[in-house]
C-alpha positions as semicolon CSV with decimal commas, in nm:
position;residue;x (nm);y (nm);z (nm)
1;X;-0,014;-0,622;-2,036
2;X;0,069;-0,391;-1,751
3;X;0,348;-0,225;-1,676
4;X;0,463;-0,383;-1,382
5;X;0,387;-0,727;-1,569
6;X;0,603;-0,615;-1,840
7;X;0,903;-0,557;-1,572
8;X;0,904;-0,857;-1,416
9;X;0,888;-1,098;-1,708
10;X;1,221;-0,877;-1,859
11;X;1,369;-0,904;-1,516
12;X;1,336;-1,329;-1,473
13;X;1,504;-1,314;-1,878
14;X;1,781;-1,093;-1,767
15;X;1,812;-1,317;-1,444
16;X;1,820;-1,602;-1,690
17;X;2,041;-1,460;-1,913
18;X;2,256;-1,401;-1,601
19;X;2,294;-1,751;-1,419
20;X;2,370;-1,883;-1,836
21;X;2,636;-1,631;-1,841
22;X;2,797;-1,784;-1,473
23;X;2,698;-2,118;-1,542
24;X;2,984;-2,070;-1,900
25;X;3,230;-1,906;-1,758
26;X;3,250;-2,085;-1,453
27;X;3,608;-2,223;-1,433
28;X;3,679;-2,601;-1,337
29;X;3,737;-2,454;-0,935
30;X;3,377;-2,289;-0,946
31;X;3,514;-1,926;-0,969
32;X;3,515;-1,623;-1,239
33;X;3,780;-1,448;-1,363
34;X;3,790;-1,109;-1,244
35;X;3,697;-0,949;-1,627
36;X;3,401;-1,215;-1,602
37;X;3,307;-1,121;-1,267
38;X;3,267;-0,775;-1,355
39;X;3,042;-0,882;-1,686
40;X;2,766;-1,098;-1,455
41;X;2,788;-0,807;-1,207
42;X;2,669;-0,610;-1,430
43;X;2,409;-0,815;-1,592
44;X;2,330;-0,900;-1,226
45;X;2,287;-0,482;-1,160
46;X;2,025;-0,470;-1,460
47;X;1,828;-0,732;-1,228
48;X;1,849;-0,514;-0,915
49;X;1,771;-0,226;-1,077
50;X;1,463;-0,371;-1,228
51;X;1,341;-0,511;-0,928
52;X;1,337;-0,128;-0,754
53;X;1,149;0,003;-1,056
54;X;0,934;-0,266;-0,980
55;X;0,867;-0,209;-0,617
56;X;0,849;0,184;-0,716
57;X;0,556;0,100;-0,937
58;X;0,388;-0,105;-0,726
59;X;0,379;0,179;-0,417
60;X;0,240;0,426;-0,672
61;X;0,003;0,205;-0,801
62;X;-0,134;0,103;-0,406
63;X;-0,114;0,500;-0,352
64;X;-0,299;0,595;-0,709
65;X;-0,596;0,346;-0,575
66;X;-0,594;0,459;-0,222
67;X;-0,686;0,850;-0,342
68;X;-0,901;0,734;-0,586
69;X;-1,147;0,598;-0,337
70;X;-1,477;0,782;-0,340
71;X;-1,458;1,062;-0,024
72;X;-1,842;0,999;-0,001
73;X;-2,121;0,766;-0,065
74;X;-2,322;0,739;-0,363
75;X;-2,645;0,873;-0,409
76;X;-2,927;0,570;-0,354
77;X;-3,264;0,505;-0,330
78;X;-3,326;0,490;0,063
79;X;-3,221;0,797;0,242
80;X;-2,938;0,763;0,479
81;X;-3,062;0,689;0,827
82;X;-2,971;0,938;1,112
83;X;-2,927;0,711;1,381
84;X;-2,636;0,562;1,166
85;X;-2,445;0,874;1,119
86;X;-2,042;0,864;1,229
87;X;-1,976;1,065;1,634
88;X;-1,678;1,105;1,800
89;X;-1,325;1,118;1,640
90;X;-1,495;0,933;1,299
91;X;-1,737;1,233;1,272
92;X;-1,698;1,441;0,965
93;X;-1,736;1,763;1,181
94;X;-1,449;1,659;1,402
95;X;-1,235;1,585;1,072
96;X;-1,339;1,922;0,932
97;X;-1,258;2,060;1,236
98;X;-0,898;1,879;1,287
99;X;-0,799;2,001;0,960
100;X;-0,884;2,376;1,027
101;X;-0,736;2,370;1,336
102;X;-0,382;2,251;1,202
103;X;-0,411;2,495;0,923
104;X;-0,468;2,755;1,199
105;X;-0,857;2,839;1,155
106;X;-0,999;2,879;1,509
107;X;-1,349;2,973;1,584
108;X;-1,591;2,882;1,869
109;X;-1,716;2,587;1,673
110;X;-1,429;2,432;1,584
111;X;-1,270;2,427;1,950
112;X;-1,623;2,285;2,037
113;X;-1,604;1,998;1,771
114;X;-1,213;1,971;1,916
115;X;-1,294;1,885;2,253
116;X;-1,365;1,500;2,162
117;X;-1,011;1,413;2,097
118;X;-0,827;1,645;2,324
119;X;-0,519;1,526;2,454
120;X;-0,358;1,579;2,815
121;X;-0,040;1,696;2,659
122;X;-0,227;1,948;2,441
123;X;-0,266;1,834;2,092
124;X;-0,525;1,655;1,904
125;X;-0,606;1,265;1,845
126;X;-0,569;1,225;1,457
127;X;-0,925;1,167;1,319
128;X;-1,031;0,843;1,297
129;X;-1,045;0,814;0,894
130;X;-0,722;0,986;0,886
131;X;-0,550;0,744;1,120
132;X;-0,653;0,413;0,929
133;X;-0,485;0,672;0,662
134;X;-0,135;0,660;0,870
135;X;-0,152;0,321;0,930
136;X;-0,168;0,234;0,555
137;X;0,137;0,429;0,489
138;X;0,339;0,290;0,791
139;X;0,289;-0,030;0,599
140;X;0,451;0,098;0,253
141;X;0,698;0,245;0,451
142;X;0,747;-0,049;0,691
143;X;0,778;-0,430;0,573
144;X;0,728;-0,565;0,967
145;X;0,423;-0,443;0,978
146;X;0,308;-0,634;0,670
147;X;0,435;-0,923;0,807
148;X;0,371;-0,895;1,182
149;X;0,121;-0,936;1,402
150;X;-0,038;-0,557;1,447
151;X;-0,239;-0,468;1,774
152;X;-0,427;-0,193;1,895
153;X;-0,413;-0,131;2,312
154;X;-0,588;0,153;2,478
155;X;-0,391;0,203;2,799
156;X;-0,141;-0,011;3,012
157;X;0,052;-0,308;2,941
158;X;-0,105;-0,603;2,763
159;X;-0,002;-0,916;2,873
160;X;0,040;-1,222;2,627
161;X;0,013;-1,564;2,789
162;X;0,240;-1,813;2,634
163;X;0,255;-2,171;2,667
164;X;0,640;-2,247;2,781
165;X;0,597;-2,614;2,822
166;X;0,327;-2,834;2,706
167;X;0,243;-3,201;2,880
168;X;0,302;-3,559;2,781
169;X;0,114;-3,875;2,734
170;X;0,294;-4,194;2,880
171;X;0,250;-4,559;2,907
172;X;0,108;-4,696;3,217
173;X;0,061;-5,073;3,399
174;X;-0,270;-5,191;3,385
175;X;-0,443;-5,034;3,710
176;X;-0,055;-4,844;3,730
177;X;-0,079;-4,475;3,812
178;X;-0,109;-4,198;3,550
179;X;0,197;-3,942;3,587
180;X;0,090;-3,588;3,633
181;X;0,186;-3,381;3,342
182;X;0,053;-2,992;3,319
183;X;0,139;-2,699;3,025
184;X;0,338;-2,480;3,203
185;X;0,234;-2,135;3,118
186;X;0,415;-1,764;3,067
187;X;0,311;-1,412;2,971
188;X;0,516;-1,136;2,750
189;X;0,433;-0,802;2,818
190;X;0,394;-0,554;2,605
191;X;0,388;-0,174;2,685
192;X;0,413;0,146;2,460
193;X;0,709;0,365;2,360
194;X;0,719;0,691;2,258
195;X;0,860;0,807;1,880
196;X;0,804;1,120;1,776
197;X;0,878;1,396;1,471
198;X;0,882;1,731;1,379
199;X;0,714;1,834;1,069
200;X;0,766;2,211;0,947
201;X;0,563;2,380;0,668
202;X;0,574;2,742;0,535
203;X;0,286;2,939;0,623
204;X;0,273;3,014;0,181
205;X;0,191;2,644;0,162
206;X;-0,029;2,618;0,450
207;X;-0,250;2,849;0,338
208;X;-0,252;2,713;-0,072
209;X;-0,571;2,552;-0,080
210;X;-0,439;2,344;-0,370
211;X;-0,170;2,227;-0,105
212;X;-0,291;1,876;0,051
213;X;-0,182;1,898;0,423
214;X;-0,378;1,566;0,511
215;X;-0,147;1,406;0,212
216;X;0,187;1,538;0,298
217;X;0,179;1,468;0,681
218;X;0,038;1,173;0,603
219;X;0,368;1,102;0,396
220;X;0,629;1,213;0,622
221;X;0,510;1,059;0,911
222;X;0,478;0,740;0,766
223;X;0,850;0,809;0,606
224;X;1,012;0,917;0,953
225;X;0,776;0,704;1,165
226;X;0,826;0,404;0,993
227;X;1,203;0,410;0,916
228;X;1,239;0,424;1,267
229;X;1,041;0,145;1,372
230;X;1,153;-0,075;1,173
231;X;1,513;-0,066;1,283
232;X;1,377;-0,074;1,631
233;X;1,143;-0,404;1,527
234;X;1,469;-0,558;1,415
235;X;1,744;-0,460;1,614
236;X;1,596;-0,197;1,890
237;X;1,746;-0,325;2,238
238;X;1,414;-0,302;2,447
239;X;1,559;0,024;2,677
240;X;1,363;0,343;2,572
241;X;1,276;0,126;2,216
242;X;1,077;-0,208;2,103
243;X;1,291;-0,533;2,153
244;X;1,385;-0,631;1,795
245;X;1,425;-0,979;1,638
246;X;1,747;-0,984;1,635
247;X;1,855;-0,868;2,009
248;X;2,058;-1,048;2,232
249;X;1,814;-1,103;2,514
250;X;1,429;-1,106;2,344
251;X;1,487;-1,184;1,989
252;X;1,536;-1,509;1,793
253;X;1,682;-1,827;1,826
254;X;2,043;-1,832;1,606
255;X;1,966;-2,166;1,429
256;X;2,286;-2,202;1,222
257;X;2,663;-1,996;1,268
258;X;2,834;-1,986;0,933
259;X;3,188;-2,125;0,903
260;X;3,334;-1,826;0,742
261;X;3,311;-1,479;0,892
262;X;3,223;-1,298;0,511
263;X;3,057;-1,599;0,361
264;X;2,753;-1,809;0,316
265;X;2,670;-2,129;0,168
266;X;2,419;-2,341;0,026
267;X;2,443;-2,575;0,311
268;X;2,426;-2,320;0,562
269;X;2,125;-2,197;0,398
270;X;1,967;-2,540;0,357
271;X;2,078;-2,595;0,713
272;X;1,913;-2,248;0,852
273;X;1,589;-2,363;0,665
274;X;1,563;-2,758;0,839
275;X;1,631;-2,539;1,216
276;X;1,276;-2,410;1,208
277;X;1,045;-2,657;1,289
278;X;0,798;-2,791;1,048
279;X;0,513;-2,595;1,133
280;X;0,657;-2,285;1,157
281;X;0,800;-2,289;0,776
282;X;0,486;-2,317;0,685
283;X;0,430;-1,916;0,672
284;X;0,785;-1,876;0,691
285;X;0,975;-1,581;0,529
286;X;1,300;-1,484;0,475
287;X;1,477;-1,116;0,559
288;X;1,811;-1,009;0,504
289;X;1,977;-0,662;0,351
290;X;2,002;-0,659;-0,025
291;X;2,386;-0,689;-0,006
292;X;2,309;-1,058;0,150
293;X;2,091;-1,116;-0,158
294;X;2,374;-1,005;-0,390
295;X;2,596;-1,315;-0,210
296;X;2,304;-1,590;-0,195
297;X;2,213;-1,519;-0,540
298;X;2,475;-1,730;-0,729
299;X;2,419;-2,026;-0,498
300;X;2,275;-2,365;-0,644
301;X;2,106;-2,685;-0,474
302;X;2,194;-3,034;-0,529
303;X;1,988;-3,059;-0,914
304;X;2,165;-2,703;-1,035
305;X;1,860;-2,495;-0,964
306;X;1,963;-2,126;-0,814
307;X;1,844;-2,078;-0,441
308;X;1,693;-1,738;-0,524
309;X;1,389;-1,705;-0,803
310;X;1,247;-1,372;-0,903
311;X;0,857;-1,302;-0,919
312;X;0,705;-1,280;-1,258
313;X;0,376;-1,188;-1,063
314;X;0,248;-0,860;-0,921
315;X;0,272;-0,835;-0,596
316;X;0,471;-1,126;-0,535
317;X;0,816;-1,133;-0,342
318;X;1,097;-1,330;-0,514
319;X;1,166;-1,658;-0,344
320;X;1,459;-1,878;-0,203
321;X;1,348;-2,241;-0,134
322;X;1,042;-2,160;-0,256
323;X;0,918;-1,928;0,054
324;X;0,914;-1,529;0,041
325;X;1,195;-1,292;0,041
326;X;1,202;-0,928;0,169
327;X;1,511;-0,750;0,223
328;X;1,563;-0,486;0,483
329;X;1,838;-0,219;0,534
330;X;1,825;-0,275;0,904
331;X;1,906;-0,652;0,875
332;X;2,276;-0,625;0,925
333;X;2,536;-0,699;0,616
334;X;2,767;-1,024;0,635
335;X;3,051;-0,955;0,860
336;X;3,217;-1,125;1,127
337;X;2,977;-1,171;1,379
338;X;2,667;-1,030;1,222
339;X;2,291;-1,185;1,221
340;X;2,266;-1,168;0,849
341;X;1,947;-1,384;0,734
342;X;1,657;-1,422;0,981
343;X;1,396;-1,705;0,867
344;X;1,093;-1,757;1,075
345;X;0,724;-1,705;1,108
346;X;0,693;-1,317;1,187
347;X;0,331;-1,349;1,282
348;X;0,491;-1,424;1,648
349;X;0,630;-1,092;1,637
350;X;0,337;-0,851;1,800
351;X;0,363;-0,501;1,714
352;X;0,123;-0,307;1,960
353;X;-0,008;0,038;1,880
354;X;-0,141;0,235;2,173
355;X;-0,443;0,362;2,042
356;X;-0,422;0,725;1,903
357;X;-0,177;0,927;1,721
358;X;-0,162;1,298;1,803
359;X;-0,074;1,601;1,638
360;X;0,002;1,936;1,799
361;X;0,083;2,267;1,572
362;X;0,334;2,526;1,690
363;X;0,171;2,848;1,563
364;X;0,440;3,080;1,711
365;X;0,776;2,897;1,742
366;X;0,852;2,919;1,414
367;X;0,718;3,260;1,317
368;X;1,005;3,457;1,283
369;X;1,149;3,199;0,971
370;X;0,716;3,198;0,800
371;X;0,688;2,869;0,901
372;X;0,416;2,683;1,154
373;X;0,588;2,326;1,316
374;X;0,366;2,009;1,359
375;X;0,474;1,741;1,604
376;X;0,308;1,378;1,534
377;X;0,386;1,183;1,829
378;X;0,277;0,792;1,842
379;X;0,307;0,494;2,141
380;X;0,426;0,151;2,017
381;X;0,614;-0,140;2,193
382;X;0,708;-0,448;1,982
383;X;0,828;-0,832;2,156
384;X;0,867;-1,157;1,976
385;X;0,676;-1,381;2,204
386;X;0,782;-1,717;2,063
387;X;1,130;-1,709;2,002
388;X;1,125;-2,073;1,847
389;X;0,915;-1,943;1,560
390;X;1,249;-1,742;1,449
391;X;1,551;-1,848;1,317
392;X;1,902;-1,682;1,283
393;X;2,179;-1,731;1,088
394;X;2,497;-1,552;1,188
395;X;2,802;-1,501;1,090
396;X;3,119;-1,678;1,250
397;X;3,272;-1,440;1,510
């Protein structure tokens, strides 16, 4: 049994020896004493706690099989063919080249080989094996993206037609006149915003060959880059940043405004899950911050079954109403007026990368202090363009 395995069937007993601790000690008014309260909190910790291990275990394991991958084809029978060999950015001699160049090698060949992905601004497009590399990370990093819809662009805006109002059928008289009735038809727009970092490394460590530089930029732009995205993707206000989910203008539809300002219940939940239409909930998920989990987790439906259920597979979110739950530290906590739980189909939310992520090294700013700067820059723009594929619940004001 693995591991991770092992964890999640001791986390659904602990959450089972939890909800039979409530369920006693539950008074006839439905509350806990306060000694009582601070007994299933605890017990209710151990779950949390086991559920980060969990998710800890699972990012080293999708890392562990990532660098084990083979970094070049087996030996076979049939020679590899020439004509098939990798040019341009995917060319080994341009990835060779990238790499020598940010750890500060220069010679005449290397500038040659560099010239492919030159960039106006003066740094280099990120190989192309390396940049399927970043993306991967941005995705541990970054739960939209795993759940989004994720685009590539080249240049300008791309426009997304959308159908804003579709046509009717209607009954006629016989040899009576058939009503006109067209779709109606809209486009979102979606440009590219610029995020950017500042990576510094000591020239000791640059110059360790047993130091991976591909690794660790790969790791702290994907920690930096995608931190910041996804509070943008969720609450960014569409000036200078992506329009998140839950803006004013641009985001989702609130389906359902709670009837306390710090509290949720069942109904609300039940009633936030009915406001998406049918085929939407189909690939439905729910998000909210894990102090909104902490609240929802003691509720119960109508036959005494909790809302929320923990995974006791791998790679398996925990459920309430038997659809997938992520949590999010962007998603705001319950207070008066907050959008706490979002529920909706995120595949309507397009994340658009403009194609190319550059690098630039600073070989002399940072001389003085031993260390050489790299700046990772990268073009994204995010819109939901259905917003009736999203659902809200917020708190009363």
């Amino acid at each position: 049994m693995s591991k991770i395995l092992e964890l999640r069937e001791k986390r659904a007993k602990a959450w089972e020896a939890a909800k039979a601790y409530l369920d006693s000690k539950r008074g006839g008014d439905g509350l806990l004493s306060a000694e009582d309260t601070a007994s299933y909190e605890k017990m209710e910790g151990d779950v949390v706690a086991l559920g980060r291990e969990i998710e800890r275990l699972e990012r080293q394991a999708a890392l562990d099989a990532e660098l084990s991958l083979p970094t070049n084809a087996p030996i076979t029978n049939k020679p590899s063919v020439h004509g098939d060999a990798k040019t341009g950015r995917a060319a080994a001699e341009y990835k060779r080249a990238f790499w020598n160049a940010m750890r500060g090698k220069r010679t005449a060949d290397i500038q040659n080989a560099l010239q492919v992905g030159e960039d106006t601004e003066g740094g280099y497009l990120v190989p192309d094996e390396f940049e399927r590399t970043l993306v991967k990370s941005l995705e541990e990093e970054n739960i939209f993206r795993q759940l989004a819809n994720v685009i590539t662009t080249s240049s300008g805006d791309r426009k997304i037609p959308v159908v804003a109002s579709k046509g009717t059928a209607s009954w006629v008289d016989e040899e009576g006149q058939i009503p006109e009735s067209d779709d109606s038809f809209g486009q979102v727009s979606i440009g590219a915003f610029k995020l950017a970092t500042m990576i510094k490394v000591s020239e000791e460590l640059l110059n360790d060959s047993v130091f991976n530089l591909e690794n660790y930029i790969a790791r702290e732009f994907a920690r930096r880059i995608g931190a910041k995205e996804e509070e943008a993707f969720f609450v960014g206000d569409g000036l200078g940043k992506p329009t998140g989910i839950l803006a004013a203008t641009g985001g989702g539809q609130v389906g359902v405004t709670t009837a306390a300002p710090a509290a949720i219940t069942l109904d609300e939940i039940l009633d936030l899950f009915y406001s998406l239409k049918s085929p939407y909930r189909k690939k439905a998920v729910f998000v909210m911050n894990d102090a909104t989990v902490k609240a929802i987790r003691k509720l119960k439906d109508s036959t005494g079954q909790y809302l929320w259920q923990p995974s006791i597979k791998e790679a398996t979110p925990d459920t309430i109403l038997n659809r997938p739950l992520y949590t999010s530290a962007f998603v705001p906590v319950i207070e008066a007026g907050a959008k706490t739980v979002v529920f909706g189909d995120f595949g309507y939310y397009w994340v658009a990368d403009r194609q190319g992520r550059v690098f630039k090294r600073l070989s002399e700013l940072f001389a003085p202090t031993g260390q050489v700067g790299f700046i990772a820059t990268q073009r994204v723009d995010g819109k939901l363009v259905l917003p009736e594929a999203i659902k809200i619940l917020q708190q009363k004001a």
